[in-house]
Each structure stands twice: as structure tokens, then as C-alpha cells.
Amino acid sequence: MNKKIILAISGSMRKPSFTEKMLDLCIEGMGENVEVRKFYPHKMNIGPCTSCWSCWGKKTPGVCVQKDDFQEILEAYKQADYFLLAAPLYIFSFPATVKNVIDRFFITLEPAQVKSARGGTEHPKRFDRHPKTVLISSCGFPEIENFDLLRPYFRKICDEMGWTWSGEILISAAGIAGAPKLFDRKYELIKKAGAELREGSISKETTDEIAAPAMSAEDYRKMATASFSGGIIDKIKTISIAMKAMREAEKKS
Ligand SMILES: Cc1cc2nc3c(=O)[nH]c(=O)nc-3n(C[C@H](O)[C@H](O)[C@H](O)COP(=O)(O)O)c2cc1C
């Protein structure tokens, strides 16, 4: 059986990146017989689209004048069966380096404007590739609603670019990811999501379970605020809130 190719974008500059951990767990869950091509946009030389329209011109259709590292991502995309886009939430959207990569996918569209099956207008796609695409993201506020702009935005991008939207793996309150045990169940569920993706797409049940709060928003706010203050009392406060949440998590499991 041919290996399935996964194009993975890891868009956080933080080390270690929690969002990348989510990405890696999903890939692990996807099992054997996959080839992963992972890219870190911020480590690559990728210029912004300059809107020169050369890739839409008659002379060099589908060819970008910028000879930079986006070419590597494009080559992987042309073969990809899956496209995992992992990026932390930055001001309710994608980090600029990731958005920059998305813009460069403009080259995969043709200039004609045609009626879309969804209503409205779209561009025909230049390549006959429609990788199953998944959004993986984490954020620092406690409510999952912080993804309310990113989620439909990502779906719209998938629709317009011809990527087959196949699910989302979203975690809020990622500031407590370092507390022992709190996210253990989520990690198992992310692997399950990867397995489901391999079978077709990520189920709503798994998505919702991953997104379920690990502690109350009120406790999380207190903990997140205290963790940035640095004092010993606040450190104790942080630990005691985390322990309370862990006890509650244990009771539930
Ligand atoms: C520039 C910047 C903007 C951010 N914007 C948001 C935001 O709009 N909403 C939110 O809940 N968290 C926001 N965060 C927090 C990150 O999304 C959060 O810490 C995330 O889990 C980091 O993931 P990583 O470890 O993969 O980098 C922001 C962080 C940074 C550095």
C-alpha cells in the first residue's frame, strides 16, 4: 500500500510549543504507513505575496516569481493526502507567519471566476489535489468560544482553496497544559482524532470532548494571572488551583 503523505505546518515559535504537541499526537494517532513532511514557516525564507499576478499571467501560469522556501511546501502539497495546519491563536486568528503561507497558496488558484456549487463565486483550482485538511489550534483564554472567528474562517479558506475540511482539534486554557495529568485524557483523544481522520474525518464527539474545559474559567483566570506574577504566594495559589482541578478530573475519569 502506498504511503499517505501528510503535509504538516507547525506555526508556533514557542519552544516547546503546545500546539505542536497536539499536531504530533494527531500524527501519532494516524498510525503507520504515513510520510510526514513538517514545516516551520517562521524558520523558512518565505516572502509575502506581492500581488504581482505573474502566477496568473499567460507567460508563467502557476509559477511564482519569488524563488524562496514556499516551493518546498508547495511540492509537499502537490502530493499530500492530508494537510494538518497547526497554529496557536494569535489575536483571534493565525500568526502572521502562518497567514503568510496561506496567502502564498494563491498560486494554486486559477484566475477565472466561476459560479461556486456553494453559491457565490470561486476560482478553479490549478492542481487536482484536495487534501483532507484539519485545523489544530490552542489558545490562552479559557473559553472555547475564543475560536469562534478562526473556525468559520478556516472552513471558508478550505472551501475556497479546494481543501477538504475534515475536522478541527481545538484546546483553550492551554496555560494549564503543563500541570500533570490535567490534559492526559485530551492527549489520548487527540490520538483518537488522528485515527478517525485516517478513517475519514474527525467526529464531532471527539472534537467536543477534546475542547471540553479542564477547569472552571474562574479558576483558570486566577491561576493564569497568578502564574505571571512570579511571587511565592501566587505560586502556591497556582499549584493549589491546579491540584483542585486534577482531583476533580480524577473523580470524573
Ligand atoms: C501574539 C500572541 C497573541 C495571542 N492571542 C491570543 C488570543 O487572541 N486569544 C487567546 O486566547 N490566546 C492568545 N494567545 C495565547 C496563545 O494562543 C496560547 O498561549 C497558545 O496556547 C500558545 O501555543 P504554543 O505553545 O503552541 O505557542 C496569544 C499569544 C501570543 C504570543
mmCIF file of C-alpha atoms and ligand atoms in Angstrom:
data_model
loop_
_atom_site.group_PDB
_atom_site.id
_atom_site.type_symbol
_atom_site.label_atom_id
_atom_site.label_comp_id
_atom_site.label_asym_id
_atom_site.label_seq_id
_atom_site.Cartn_x
_atom_site.Cartn_y
_atom_site.Cartn_z
ATOM 1 C CA MET A 1 0.000 0.000 0.000
ATOM 2 C CA ASN A 2 1.295 3.458 -0.887
ATOM 3 C CA LYS A 3 2.292 5.680 1.998
ATOM 4 C CA LYS A 4 -0.125 8.513 2.760
ATOM 5 C CA ILE A 5 1.592 11.850 2.688
ATOM 6 C CA ILE A 6 0.930 14.344 5.468
ATOM 7 C CA LEU A 7 1.755 17.991 4.929
ATOM 8 C CA ALA A 8 2.105 19.439 8.436
ATOM 9 C CA ILE A 9 2.563 23.098 9.240
ATOM 10 C CA SER A 10 3.789 23.841 12.758
ATOM 11 C CA GLY A 11 3.191 27.534 13.223
ATOM 12 C CA SER A 12 4.296 28.332 16.767
ATOM 13 C CA MET A 13 7.603 29.987 17.527
ATOM 14 C CA ARG A 14 7.445 28.883 21.147
ATOM 15 C CA LYS A 15 9.635 26.067 22.397
ATOM 16 C CA PRO A 16 8.198 23.750 23.447
ATOM 17 C CA SER A 17 5.039 24.541 21.506
ATOM 18 C CA PHE A 18 1.848 23.092 22.921
ATOM 19 C CA THR A 19 0.147 23.328 19.524
ATOM 20 C CA GLU A 20 2.960 21.301 18.011
ATOM 21 C CA LYS A 21 2.443 18.688 20.712
ATOM 22 C CA MET A 22 -1.204 18.481 19.595
ATOM 23 C CA LEU A 23 -0.046 18.132 15.993
ATOM 24 C CA ASP A 24 2.380 15.336 16.845
ATOM 25 C CA LEU A 25 -0.252 13.442 18.854
ATOM 26 C CA CYS A 26 -2.659 13.641 15.916
ATOM 27 C CA ILE A 27 0.028 12.320 13.580
ATOM 28 C CA GLU A 28 0.810 9.525 16.057
ATOM 29 C CA GLY A 29 -2.875 8.587 16.067
ATOM 30 C CA MET A 30 -2.877 8.422 12.281
ATOM 31 C CA GLY A 31 -0.816 5.273 12.618
ATOM 32 C CA GLU A 32 1.505 3.502 10.257
ATOM 33 C CA ASN A 33 2.226 3.940 6.602
ATOM 34 C CA VAL A 34 2.401 7.709 6.586
ATOM 35 C CA GLU A 35 5.127 10.036 5.453
ATOM 36 C CA VAL A 36 5.209 13.318 7.344
ATOM 37 C CA ARG A 37 6.518 16.473 5.744
ATOM 38 C CA LYS A 38 6.583 19.032 8.516
ATOM 39 C CA PHE A 39 7.386 22.695 8.003
ATOM 40 C CA TYR A 40 8.037 25.596 10.365
ATOM 41 C CA PRO A 41 7.101 28.766 8.440
ATOM 42 C CA HIS A 42 8.955 31.094 10.837
ATOM 43 C CA LYS A 43 12.213 29.219 10.211
ATOM 44 C CA MET A 44 11.845 29.447 6.449
ATOM 45 C CA ASN A 45 12.581 32.136 3.953
ATOM 46 C CA ILE A 46 9.088 32.820 2.652
ATOM 47 C CA GLY A 47 8.277 36.236 1.251
ATOM 48 C CA PRO A 48 4.785 37.711 1.312
ATOM 49 C CA CYS A 49 2.691 37.547 -1.852
ATOM 50 C CA THR A 50 3.435 40.813 -3.640
ATOM 51 C CA SER A 51 0.300 40.698 -5.780
ATOM 52 C CA CYS A 52 2.372 40.859 -8.997
ATOM 53 C CA TRP A 53 -0.106 38.485 -10.712
ATOM 54 C CA SER A 54 2.705 36.649 -12.564
ATOM 55 C CA CYS A 55 1.315 33.290 -11.434
ATOM 56 C CA TRP A 56 -1.959 34.252 -13.110
ATOM 57 C CA GLY A 57 -0.311 35.583 -16.259
ATOM 58 C CA LYS A 58 -0.138 33.766 -19.587
ATOM 59 C CA LYS A 59 3.664 33.675 -19.614
ATOM 60 C CA THR A 60 4.262 31.707 -16.423
ATOM 61 C CA PRO A 61 0.931 30.354 -15.164
ATOM 62 C CA GLY A 62 1.212 28.731 -11.764
ATOM 63 C CA VAL A 63 4.804 29.858 -11.279
ATOM 64 C CA CYS A 64 5.763 32.321 -8.543
ATOM 65 C CA VAL A 65 8.449 34.893 -9.290
ATOM 66 C CA GLN A 66 9.694 34.511 -5.724
ATOM 67 C CA LYS A 67 12.185 31.646 -5.661
ATOM 68 C CA ASP A 68 12.010 31.009 -1.960
ATOM 69 C CA ASP A 69 11.197 28.242 0.514
ATOM 70 C CA PHE A 70 7.454 28.238 -0.181
ATOM 71 C CA GLN A 71 8.373 25.997 -3.094
ATOM 72 C CA GLU A 72 9.137 23.181 -0.603
ATOM 73 C CA ILE A 73 5.672 23.500 0.950
ATOM 74 C CA LEU A 74 4.043 23.621 -2.483
ATOM 75 C CA GLU A 75 5.854 20.470 -3.630
ATOM 76 C CA ALA A 76 4.664 18.649 -0.487
ATOM 77 C CA TYR A 77 1.137 19.993 -1.044
ATOM 78 C CA LYS A 78 1.060 18.632 -4.585
ATOM 79 C CA GLN A 79 1.486 15.125 -3.165
ATOM 80 C CA ALA A 80 -0.312 15.486 0.148
ATOM 81 C CA ASP A 81 -3.252 13.312 1.164
ATOM 82 C CA TYR A 82 -3.602 15.174 4.451
ATOM 83 C CA PHE A 83 -2.891 18.777 5.393
ATOM 84 C CA LEU A 84 -2.592 19.447 9.119
ATOM 85 C CA LEU A 85 -2.432 23.161 9.853
ATOM 86 C CA ALA A 86 -1.289 23.689 13.435
ATOM 87 C CA ALA A 87 -1.052 27.215 14.777
ATOM 88 C CA PRO A 88 -1.647 28.919 18.120
ATOM 89 C CA LEU A 89 -4.390 31.518 18.233
ATOM 90 C CA TYR A 90 -2.843 34.960 17.806
ATOM 91 C CA ILE A 91 -5.245 37.874 18.288
ATOM 92 C CA PHE A 92 -8.157 35.589 17.365
ATOM 93 C CA SER A 93 -6.543 34.499 14.105
ATOM 94 C CA PHE A 94 -3.430 32.858 12.636
ATOM 95 C CA PRO A 95 0.097 34.016 13.487
ATOM 96 C CA ALA A 96 1.348 36.283 10.698
ATOM 97 C CA THR A 97 3.944 33.755 9.509
ATOM 98 C CA VAL A 98 1.201 31.154 9.013
ATOM 99 C CA LYS A 99 -1.149 33.598 7.278
ATOM 100 C CA ASN A 100 1.747 34.450 5.002
ATOM 101 C CA VAL A 101 1.950 30.803 3.927
ATOM 102 C CA ILE A 102 -1.819 30.652 3.371
ATOM 103 C CA ASP A 103 -1.594 33.736 1.131
ATOM 104 C CA ARG A 104 1.098 32.088 -0.947
ATOM 105 C CA PHE A 105 -1.331 29.234 -1.732
ATOM 106 C CA PHE A 106 -2.946 31.809 -4.019
ATOM 107 C CA ILE A 107 -0.753 30.238 -6.684
ATOM 108 C CA THR A 108 -2.903 27.103 -6.540
ATOM 109 C CA LEU A 109 -5.892 29.038 -7.873
ATOM 110 C CA GLU A 110 -6.594 29.912 -11.479
ATOM 111 C CA PRO A 111 -7.641 33.443 -12.456
ATOM 112 C CA ALA A 112 -11.091 32.611 -13.857
ATOM 113 C CA GLN A 113 -14.079 33.380 -11.663
ATOM 114 C CA VAL A 114 -16.800 30.761 -11.835
ATOM 115 C CA LYS A 115 -20.047 30.076 -10.058
ATOM 116 C CA SER A 116 -19.475 28.028 -6.953
ATOM 117 C CA ALA A 117 -21.573 24.975 -6.063
ATOM 118 C CA ARG A 118 -21.981 26.548 -2.601
ATOM 119 C CA GLY A 119 -23.410 29.723 -4.132
ATOM 120 C CA GLY A 120 -21.295 32.766 -4.895
ATOM 121 C CA THR A 121 -18.075 32.773 -6.878
ATOM 122 C CA GLU A 122 -14.838 30.818 -6.787
ATOM 123 C CA HIS A 123 -11.604 30.282 -8.690
ATOM 124 C CA PRO A 124 -10.956 26.935 -10.370
ATOM 125 C CA LYS A 125 -8.146 25.023 -8.700
ATOM 126 C CA ARG A 126 -4.866 24.608 -10.528
ATOM 127 C CA PHE A 127 -3.985 21.225 -9.059
ATOM 128 C CA ASP A 128 -6.073 18.130 -8.776
ATOM 129 C CA ARG A 129 -5.305 17.780 -5.066
ATOM 130 C CA HIS A 130 -7.872 18.108 -2.321
ATOM 131 C CA PRO A 131 -6.042 17.007 0.811
ATOM 132 C CA LYS A 132 -8.075 16.249 3.888
ATOM 133 C CA THR A 133 -7.415 19.319 5.966
ATOM 134 C CA VAL A 134 -7.552 19.771 9.721
ATOM 135 C CA LEU A 135 -7.147 22.841 11.893
ATOM 136 C CA ILE A 136 -5.165 22.319 15.094
ATOM 137 C CA SER A 137 -5.010 25.237 17.493
ATOM 138 C CA SER A 138 -4.642 26.200 21.133
ATOM 139 C CA CYS A 139 -5.290 29.424 22.959
ATOM 140 C CA GLY A 140 -4.561 31.056 26.275
ATOM 141 C CA PHE A 141 -8.040 32.217 27.304
ATOM 142 C CA PRO A 142 -10.273 29.645 28.990
ATOM 143 C CA GLU A 143 -13.363 29.747 26.772
ATOM 144 C CA ILE A 144 -13.514 27.623 23.611
ATOM 145 C CA GLU A 145 -15.538 30.487 22.069
ATOM 146 C CA ASN A 146 -12.247 32.296 21.555
ATOM 147 C CA PHE A 147 -12.007 30.205 18.379
ATOM 148 C CA ASP A 148 -15.363 31.492 17.117
ATOM 149 C CA LEU A 149 -13.744 33.661 14.445
ATOM 150 C CA LEU A 150 -10.994 31.230 13.464
ATOM 151 C CA ARG A 151 -13.262 28.227 12.957
ATOM 152 C CA PRO A 152 -15.553 29.591 10.207
ATOM 153 C CA TYR A 153 -12.614 31.485 8.737
ATOM 154 C CA PHE A 154 -10.644 28.259 8.376
ATOM 155 C CA ARG A 155 -13.639 26.467 6.836
ATOM 156 C CA LYS A 156 -14.028 29.298 4.330
ATOM 157 C CA ILE A 157 -10.346 29.058 3.421
ATOM 158 C CA CYS A 158 -10.723 25.280 2.931
ATOM 159 C CA ASP A 159 -13.758 25.787 0.693
ATOM 160 C CA GLU A 160 -12.069 28.410 -1.433
ATOM 161 C CA MET A 161 -8.726 26.628 -1.736
ATOM 162 C CA GLY A 162 -10.280 23.239 -2.504
ATOM 163 C CA TRP A 163 -9.010 21.645 0.708
ATOM 164 C CA THR A 164 -11.371 19.022 2.081
ATOM 165 C CA TRP A 165 -12.235 20.243 5.571
ATOM 166 C CA SER A 166 -12.015 17.143 7.756
ATOM 167 C CA GLY A 167 -12.167 18.422 11.301
ATOM 168 C CA GLU A 168 -10.678 20.573 13.992
ATOM 169 C CA ILE A 169 -8.715 19.942 17.159
ATOM 170 C CA LEU A 170 -9.003 22.938 19.465
ATOM 171 C CA ILE A 171 -7.928 23.429 23.055
ATOM 172 C CA SER A 172 -8.497 26.553 25.140
ATOM 173 C CA ALA A 173 -6.933 27.277 28.543
ATOM 174 C CA ALA A 174 -3.643 25.957 27.209
ATOM 175 C CA GLY A 175 -1.839 27.779 30.024
ATOM 176 C CA ILE A 176 -2.531 24.778 32.255
ATOM 177 C CA ALA A 177 -1.212 22.221 29.767
ATOM 178 C CA GLY A 178 1.932 21.860 31.891
ATOM 179 C CA ALA A 179 0.018 20.745 35.003
ATOM 180 C CA PRO A 180 0.419 16.985 35.451
ATOM 181 C CA LYS A 181 -2.488 14.749 34.441
ATOM 182 C CA LEU A 182 -4.959 17.546 33.609
ATOM 183 C CA PHE A 183 -4.717 17.051 29.862
ATOM 184 C CA ASP A 184 -3.837 13.344 29.791
ATOM 185 C CA ARG A 185 -7.314 12.392 28.592
ATOM 186 C CA LYS A 186 -7.171 15.094 25.909
ATOM 187 C CA TYR A 187 -3.886 13.669 24.637
ATOM 188 C CA GLU A 188 -5.486 10.250 24.191
ATOM 189 C CA LEU A 189 -8.460 11.869 22.465
ATOM 190 C CA ILE A 190 -6.195 13.739 20.039
ATOM 191 C CA LYS A 191 -4.655 10.416 19.033
ATOM 192 C CA LYS A 192 -8.199 9.085 18.603
ATOM 193 C CA ALA A 193 -8.942 12.092 16.366
ATOM 194 C CA GLY A 194 -5.905 11.157 14.255
ATOM 195 C CA ALA A 195 -7.208 7.594 13.924
ATOM 196 C CA GLU A 196 -10.653 8.901 12.944
ATOM 197 C CA LEU A 197 -9.080 11.155 10.341
ATOM 198 C CA ARG A 198 -7.391 8.150 8.814
ATOM 199 C CA GLU A 199 -10.842 6.542 8.534
ATOM 200 C CA GLY A 200 -12.472 9.644 7.035
ATOM 201 C CA SER A 201 -12.858 12.658 9.274
ATOM 202 C CA ILE A 202 -12.737 13.675 12.930
ATOM 203 C CA SER A 203 -16.078 13.093 14.673
ATOM 204 C CA LYS A 204 -17.994 15.867 16.417
ATOM 205 C CA GLU A 205 -17.999 13.824 19.629
ATOM 206 C CA THR A 206 -14.203 13.608 19.720
ATOM 207 C CA THR A 207 -13.843 17.295 18.774
ATOM 208 C CA ASP A 208 -16.196 18.303 21.595
ATOM 209 C CA GLU A 209 -14.517 16.052 24.136
ATOM 210 C CA ILE A 210 -11.105 17.497 23.306
ATOM 211 C CA ALA A 211 -12.495 21.016 23.605
ATOM 212 C CA ALA A 212 -14.255 20.394 26.953
ATOM 213 C CA PRO A 213 -12.965 22.637 29.774
ATOM 214 C CA ALA A 214 -10.417 21.105 32.136
ATOM 215 C CA MET A 215 -11.298 23.560 34.919
ATOM 216 C CA SER A 216 -13.695 26.438 35.551
ATOM 217 C CA ALA A 217 -12.971 29.679 33.702
ATOM 218 C CA GLU A 218 -12.883 31.481 37.056
ATOM 219 C CA ASP A 219 -10.183 29.173 38.476
ATOM 220 C CA TYR A 220 -8.221 29.313 35.238
ATOM 221 C CA ARG A 221 -8.226 33.114 35.209
ATOM 222 C CA LYS A 222 -6.970 33.185 38.805
ATOM 223 C CA MET A 223 -4.293 30.633 38.009
ATOM 224 C CA ALA A 224 -3.159 32.281 34.786
ATOM 225 C CA THR A 225 -2.974 35.680 36.474
ATOM 226 C CA ALA A 226 -1.038 34.325 39.448
ATOM 227 C CA SER A 227 1.381 32.364 37.242
ATOM 228 C CA PHE A 228 2.600 35.577 35.634
ATOM 229 C CA SER A 229 3.176 37.474 38.879
ATOM 230 C CA GLY A 230 6.162 35.393 39.978
ATOM 231 C CA GLY A 231 5.721 35.755 43.795
ATOM 232 C CA ILE A 232 5.802 32.768 46.159
ATOM 233 C CA ILE A 233 2.206 33.259 47.380
ATOM 234 C CA ASP A 234 0.971 33.341 43.815
ATOM 235 C CA LYS A 235 2.996 30.218 43.028
ATOM 236 C CA ILE A 236 1.284 28.386 45.881
ATOM 237 C CA LYS A 237 -2.088 29.713 44.688
ATOM 238 C CA THR A 238 -1.332 28.403 41.163
ATOM 239 C CA ILE A 239 -0.375 24.954 42.419
ATOM 240 C CA SER A 240 -3.389 24.644 44.721
ATOM 241 C CA ILE A 241 -5.834 25.572 41.930
ATOM 242 C CA ALA A 242 -4.153 23.057 39.606
ATOM 243 C CA MET A 243 -4.356 20.347 42.269
ATOM 244 C CA LYS A 244 -8.037 21.068 42.841
ATOM 245 C CA ALA A 245 -8.660 20.708 39.088
ATOM 246 C CA MET A 246 -6.638 17.489 38.993
ATOM 247 C CA ARG A 247 -8.667 15.996 41.844
ATOM 248 C CA GLU A 248 -11.874 16.901 40.018
ATOM 249 C CA ALA A 249 -10.525 15.410 36.767
ATOM 250 C CA GLU A 250 -9.615 12.199 38.586
ATOM 251 C CA LYS A 251 -13.107 11.981 40.083
ATOM 252 C CA LYS A 252 -14.625 12.280 36.592
ATOM 253 C CA SER A 253 -12.395 9.626 34.983
HETATM 254 C C1 LIG B 1 0.998 37.361 19.985
HETATM 255 C C2 LIG B 1 0.053 36.481 20.750
HETATM 256 C C3 LIG B 1 -1.297 36.620 20.571
HETATM 257 C C4 LIG B 1 -2.183 35.816 21.261
HETATM 258 N N1 LIG B 1 -3.525 35.982 21.061
HETATM 259 C C5 LIG B 1 -4.401 35.203 21.749
HETATM 260 C C6 LIG B 1 -5.804 35.391 21.581
HETATM 261 O O1 LIG B 1 -6.268 36.193 20.793
HETATM 262 N N2 LIG B 1 -6.644 34.624 22.339
HETATM 263 C C7 LIG B 1 -6.177 33.691 23.228
HETATM 264 O O2 LIG B 1 -6.989 33.039 23.882
HETATM 265 N N3 LIG B 1 -4.848 33.456 23.358
HETATM 266 C C8 LIG B 1 -3.949 34.209 22.658
HETATM 267 N N4 LIG B 1 -2.598 33.996 22.801
HETATM 268 C C9 LIG B 1 -2.120 32.848 23.625
HETATM 269 C C10 LIG B 1 -1.726 31.635 22.772
HETATM 270 O O3 LIG B 1 -2.706 31.332 21.806
HETATM 271 C C11 LIG B 1 -1.511 30.414 23.659
HETATM 272 O O4 LIG B 1 -0.546 30.682 24.605
HETATM 273 C C12 LIG B 1 -1.166 29.153 22.859
HETATM 274 O O5 LIG B 1 -1.545 28.017 23.595
HETATM 275 C C13 LIG B 1 0.313 29.072 22.542
HETATM 276 O O6 LIG B 1 0.572 27.887 21.856
HETATM 277 P P1 LIG B 1 2.075 27.390 21.556
HETATM 278 O O7 LIG B 1 2.636 26.840 22.835
HETATM 279 O O8 LIG B 1 1.932 26.342 20.515
HETATM 280 O O9 LIG B 1 2.829 28.573 21.063
HETATM 281 C C14 LIG B 1 -1.688 34.810 22.138
HETATM 282 C C15 LIG B 1 -0.310 34.662 22.317
HETATM 283 C C16 LIG B 1 0.551 35.496 21.645
HETATM 284 C C17 LIG B 1 2.042 35.323 21.870
#
